[in-house]
CSV table of C-alpha atoms in Angstrom, one decimal:
chain,number,residue,atom,x,y,z
K,1,MET,CA,27.4,-17.3,147.3
K,2,MET,CA,30.1,-19.2,145.5
K,3,ASP,CA,28.0,-22.3,145.3
K,4,GLU,CA,25.1,-20.3,143.7
K,5,LEU,CA,27.5,-18.7,141.3
K,6,PHE,CA,28.9,-22.1,140.4
K,7,ILE,CA,25.4,-23.4,139.7
K,8,ASP,CA,24.6,-20.4,137.6
K,9,ILE,CA,27.7,-20.9,135.5
K,10,ILE,CA,26.8,-24.6,135.0
K,11,GLU,CA,23.3,-23.6,133.9
K,12,ILE,CA,24.6,-21.2,131.3
K,13,LEU,CA,27.2,-23.8,130.0
K,14,GLY,CA,24.5,-26.4,129.9
K,15,THR,CA,22.2,-24.0,128.0
K,16,ALA,CA,24.9,-23.5,125.4
K,17,ALA,CA,25.7,-27.2,125.1
K,18,PHE,CA,22.1,-28.2,124.7
K,19,ALA,CA,21.3,-25.3,122.4
K,20,ILE,CA,24.1,-26.3,120.1
K,21,SER,CA,23.0,-29.9,120.1
K,22,GLY,CA,19.4,-28.8,119.1
K,23,ILE,CA,20.6,-26.3,116.5
K,24,ARG,CA,23.0,-28.8,115.1
K,25,LEU,CA,20.2,-31.4,114.5
K,26,ALA,CA,17.9,-28.7,113.1
K,27,ALA,CA,20.7,-27.7,110.6
K,28,ALA,CA,20.9,-31.4,109.6
K,29,LYS,CA,17.2,-31.3,108.9
K,30,ARG,CA,17.6,-28.1,106.8
K,31,PHE,CA,15.6,-25.8,109.1
K,32,ASP,CA,15.9,-22.1,108.5
K,33,TRP,CA,17.7,-19.9,111.1
K,34,PHE,CA,14.6,-19.1,113.1
K,35,GLY,CA,13.4,-22.7,113.2
K,36,ALA,CA,16.9,-23.8,114.3
K,37,TYR,CA,16.9,-21.1,117.0
K,38,VAL,CA,13.5,-22.4,118.3
K,39,VAL,CA,14.7,-26.0,118.4
K,40,GLY,CA,17.9,-24.9,120.2
K,41,LEU,CA,15.9,-22.9,122.7
K,42,VAL,CA,13.4,-25.5,123.6
K,43,THR,CA,16.2,-28.1,123.9
K,44,ALA,CA,18.0,-25.8,126.4
K,45,ILE,CA,15.0,-24.6,128.5
K,46,GLY,CA,12.5,-27.4,128.2
K,47,GLY,CA,13.7,-29.6,131.0
K,48,GLY,CA,14.2,-26.7,133.4
K,49,THR,CA,10.8,-25.2,132.6
K,50,LEU,CA,9.0,-28.5,133.5
K,51,ARG,CA,11.1,-28.8,136.6
K,52,ASP,CA,10.2,-25.3,137.8
K,53,VAL,CA,6.5,-25.8,137.0
K,54,LEU,CA,6.4,-29.0,139.0
K,55,LEU,CA,8.3,-27.5,141.9
K,56,ASP,CA,6.0,-24.4,141.8
K,57,LEU,CA,9.0,-22.1,141.3
K,58,PRO,CA,9.5,-19.0,139.1
K,59,VAL,CA,10.5,-20.4,135.7
K,60,PHE,CA,14.2,-19.8,135.5
K,61,TRP,CA,14.5,-18.3,132.0
K,62,MET,CA,11.8,-15.8,132.7
K,63,LYS,CA,14.0,-14.1,135.3
K,64,SER,CA,16.8,-13.3,132.9
K,65,SER,CA,17.2,-12.9,129.2
K,66,VAL,CA,20.7,-14.5,129.4
K,67,TYR,CA,19.4,-17.9,128.3
K,68,LEU,CA,17.8,-16.5,125.1
K,69,VAL,CA,21.0,-14.6,124.4
K,70,VAL,CA,23.2,-17.7,125.0
K,71,THR,CA,20.9,-19.6,122.6
K,72,PHE,CA,21.4,-16.9,120.0
K,73,ILE,CA,25.2,-17.0,120.4
K,74,SER,CA,25.0,-20.8,120.0
K,75,LEU,CA,23.1,-20.3,116.7
K,76,VAL,CA,25.8,-17.9,115.5
K,77,ALA,CA,28.5,-20.3,116.5
K,78,VAL,CA,26.8,-23.1,114.5
K,79,ILE,CA,26.4,-20.8,111.5
K,80,VAL,CA,30.1,-19.6,111.6
K,81,PHE,CA,31.6,-23.0,112.5
K,82,ARG,CA,29.1,-25.2,110.7
K,83,GLN,CA,31.7,-27.4,109.1
K,84,ALA,CA,33.0,-28.5,112.5
K,85,LEU,CA,29.7,-28.5,114.4
K,86,VAL,CA,27.3,-30.0,111.9
K,87,LYS,CA,29.4,-32.7,110.3
K,88,GLY,CA,29.4,-36.1,112.0
K,89,MET,CA,27.5,-37.6,115.0
K,90,ARG,CA,30.4,-37.3,117.4
K,91,THR,CA,29.9,-33.5,117.7
K,92,LEU,CA,26.2,-34.0,118.5
K,93,PHE,CA,27.1,-36.6,121.1
K,94,ILE,CA,29.7,-34.5,122.8
K,95,PHE,CA,27.4,-31.4,123.3
K,96,ASP,CA,24.4,-33.6,124.2
K,97,ALA,CA,26.4,-35.5,126.9
K,98,ILE,CA,27.8,-32.2,128.3
K,99,GLY,CA,24.4,-30.5,128.4
K,100,LEU,CA,22.8,-33.6,129.9
K,101,ALA,CA,25.3,-33.9,132.7
K,102,LEU,CA,25.2,-30.2,133.6
K,103,PHE,CA,21.5,-30.0,133.6
K,104,VAL,CA,21.2,-33.0,135.8
K,105,VAL,CA,23.4,-31.2,138.3
K,106,VAL,CA,21.3,-28.1,138.1
K,107,GLY,CA,18.0,-30.0,138.5
K,108,VAL,CA,19.2,-31.9,141.6
K,109,GLN,CA,20.6,-28.7,143.2
K,110,ARG,CA,17.6,-26.6,142.5
K,111,THR,CA,15.3,-29.3,144.0
K,112,THR,CA,17.4,-29.7,147.2
K,113,GLU,CA,17.4,-25.9,147.6
K,114,ALA,CA,13.6,-26.1,147.5
K,115,GLY,CA,13.7,-28.4,150.6
K,116,LEU,CA,12.5,-31.5,148.9
K,117,PRO,CA,13.8,-35.0,149.6
K,118,MET,CA,16.7,-36.4,147.6
K,119,TRP,CA,14.6,-39.0,145.7
K,120,VAL,CA,12.6,-36.1,144.3
K,121,ALA,CA,15.8,-34.3,143.4
K,122,ILE,CA,17.1,-37.3,141.4
K,123,VAL,CA,13.8,-37.4,139.5
K,124,MET,CA,13.9,-33.7,138.8
K,125,GLY,CA,17.5,-34.0,137.8
K,126,THR,CA,16.5,-36.6,135.2
K,127,ILE,CA,13.6,-34.4,134.0
K,128,THR,CA,15.9,-31.3,133.7
K,129,GLY,CA,18.5,-33.2,131.8
K,130,SER,CA,16.3,-35.1,129.4
K,131,PHE,CA,13.0,-33.4,128.8
K,132,GLY,CA,14.4,-30.7,126.5
K,133,GLY,CA,15.9,-33.4,124.3
K,134,ILE,CA,12.5,-35.1,124.1
K,135,ILE,CA,10.9,-31.9,122.8
K,136,ARG,CA,13.8,-31.4,120.4
K,137,ASP,CA,13.5,-34.9,118.9
K,138,ILE,CA,9.7,-34.5,118.6
K,139,LEU,CA,10.1,-31.2,116.8
K,140,ILE,CA,12.6,-32.6,114.3
K,141,ASN,CA,10.4,-35.7,113.8
K,142,GLU,CA,12.8,-38.2,115.4
K,143,GLN,CA,12.1,-41.0,117.9
K,144,PRO,CA,13.1,-39.4,121.3
K,145,LEU,CA,16.5,-40.7,122.4
K,146,PHE,CA,15.0,-40.9,125.9
K,147,PHE,CA,12.8,-43.8,124.9
K,148,ARG,CA,15.4,-45.9,123.0
K,149,LYS,CA,17.6,-48.5,124.4
K,150,ASP,CA,20.5,-46.1,124.8
K,151,ILE,CA,21.9,-45.4,128.3
K,152,TYR,CA,20.4,-41.9,128.6
K,153,ALA,CA,17.8,-41.5,131.4
K,154,THR,CA,19.7,-44.2,133.3
K,155,ALA,CA,22.8,-42.1,133.1
K,156,CYS,CA,20.8,-39.2,134.7
K,157,LEU,CA,19.6,-41.4,137.5
K,158,ALA,CA,23.1,-42.7,138.1
K,159,GLY,CA,24.5,-39.2,138.3
K,160,GLY,CA,21.8,-38.3,140.8
K,161,VAL,CA,22.6,-41.3,143.0
K,162,VAL,CA,26.3,-40.3,143.0
K,163,TYR,CA,25.3,-36.8,144.1
K,164,TRP,CA,23.1,-38.2,146.8
K,165,LEU,CA,25.8,-40.5,148.2
K,166,LEU,CA,28.5,-37.8,148.3
K,167,ASN,CA,26.0,-35.3,149.7
K,168,MET,CA,25.4,-37.6,152.7
K,169,LEU,CA,29.1,-37.0,153.6
K,170,HIS,CA,28.2,-33.3,154.2
K,171,ILE,CA,31.1,-32.1,152.1
K,172,ASN,CA,31.3,-29.0,150.0
K,173,ASP,CA,28.4,-29.0,147.5
K,174,ILE,CA,30.7,-28.5,144.5
K,175,VAL,CA,32.3,-31.9,145.0
K,176,PRO,CA,28.9,-33.8,144.6
K,177,GLN,CA,28.0,-31.6,141.7
K,178,ILE,CA,31.3,-32.3,139.8
K,179,ALA,CA,31.1,-36.0,140.6
K,180,CYS,CA,27.5,-36.1,139.3
K,181,ALA,CA,28.4,-34.5,136.0
K,182,VAL,CA,31.4,-36.8,135.6
K,183,ALA,CA,29.3,-39.8,136.3
K,184,VAL,CA,26.7,-38.9,133.7
K,185,ILE,CA,29.2,-38.1,131.0
K,186,GLY,CA,31.3,-41.2,131.9
K,187,LEU,CA,28.4,-43.5,131.7
K,188,ARG,CA,27.2,-42.1,128.4
K,189,VAL,CA,30.7,-42.4,126.9
K,190,ALA,CA,31.2,-45.9,128.3
K,191,ALA,CA,27.8,-47.0,127.0
K,192,VAL,CA,28.6,-45.8,123.5
K,193,HIS,CA,32.1,-47.2,123.5
K,194,TYR,CA,31.2,-50.6,124.9
K,195,GLY,CA,27.8,-50.9,123.3
K,196,TRP,CA,25.9,-51.0,126.6
K,197,ALA,CA,22.1,-50.7,126.3
K,198,LEU,CA,19.0,-51.5,128.2
K,199,PRO,CA,17.0,-54.6,127.1
K,200,ILE,CA,14.3,-53.9,124.5
K,201,LEU,CA,10.8,-54.7,125.6
K,202,LYS,CA,9.7,-57.5,123.2
K,203,VAL,CA,6.3,-59.0,122.8
K,204,ASP,CA,5.6,-62.1,120.7
K,205,SER,CA,3.4,-61.3,117.8
K,206,GLU,CA,0.9,-64.0,118.7
K,207,LEU,CA,0.3,-62.2,122.0
K,208,ILE,CA,-0.8,-59.0,120.3
K,209,PRO,CA,-4.7,-58.8,119.9
K,210,ASP,CA,-5.8,-58.8,116.3
K,211,ASN,CA,-7.3,-55.3,116.5
K,212,GLU,CA,-4.0,-53.8,117.7
K,213,ASP,CA,-2.2,-55.6,114.9
K,214,ALA,CA,-4.6,-54.2,112.4
K,215,ASN,CA,-4.3,-50.7,113.8
K,216,SER,CA,-0.5,-50.9,113.6
K,217,GLU,CA,-0.8,-51.6,109.9
K,218,LYS,CA,-2.9,-48.5,109.1
């Protein structure tokens, strides 16, 4: 019962963090209040929705209106504290990193509860953490952070592996969950601080067929 309550709290906190990150970006793009709410909502529920569809589970936000309410409260918070929440990229990074970490934990836990193997749980944790951000970036016409060289999806995978390793020790579930979240946030922070990034896939221009080169110029 306590473990389930802990996961529910994490899911709500992750919803708030991701909703604020989405609304904050929408505000920077000068969306109206409704548009900002929609962006915040899909950021918060997008990953979990895809996870539940793939796992053939009832979609989590359809079982309770709390996630829509939390997103609305997040919108009000951004409106009231817009000077603190909208100004600067550091605020966006903080809320995005927190939401990412918490949703990875939720994704891994929900998948293990469904009785699926841990490798599936790690993939689902990555999807839960990152897919909402992909939709957010598409809606605001930005290149999704997931596909850039930033340590983003890699941080999700690393957090899932930490969860897996600690889970094999058969200790209280809360310990792997906290360690997973700390690993995701720690790797994201370290990557930004030290400039860590994955190699960019580069192709020499002479290797690109002429028709592809022509299409790219259109």
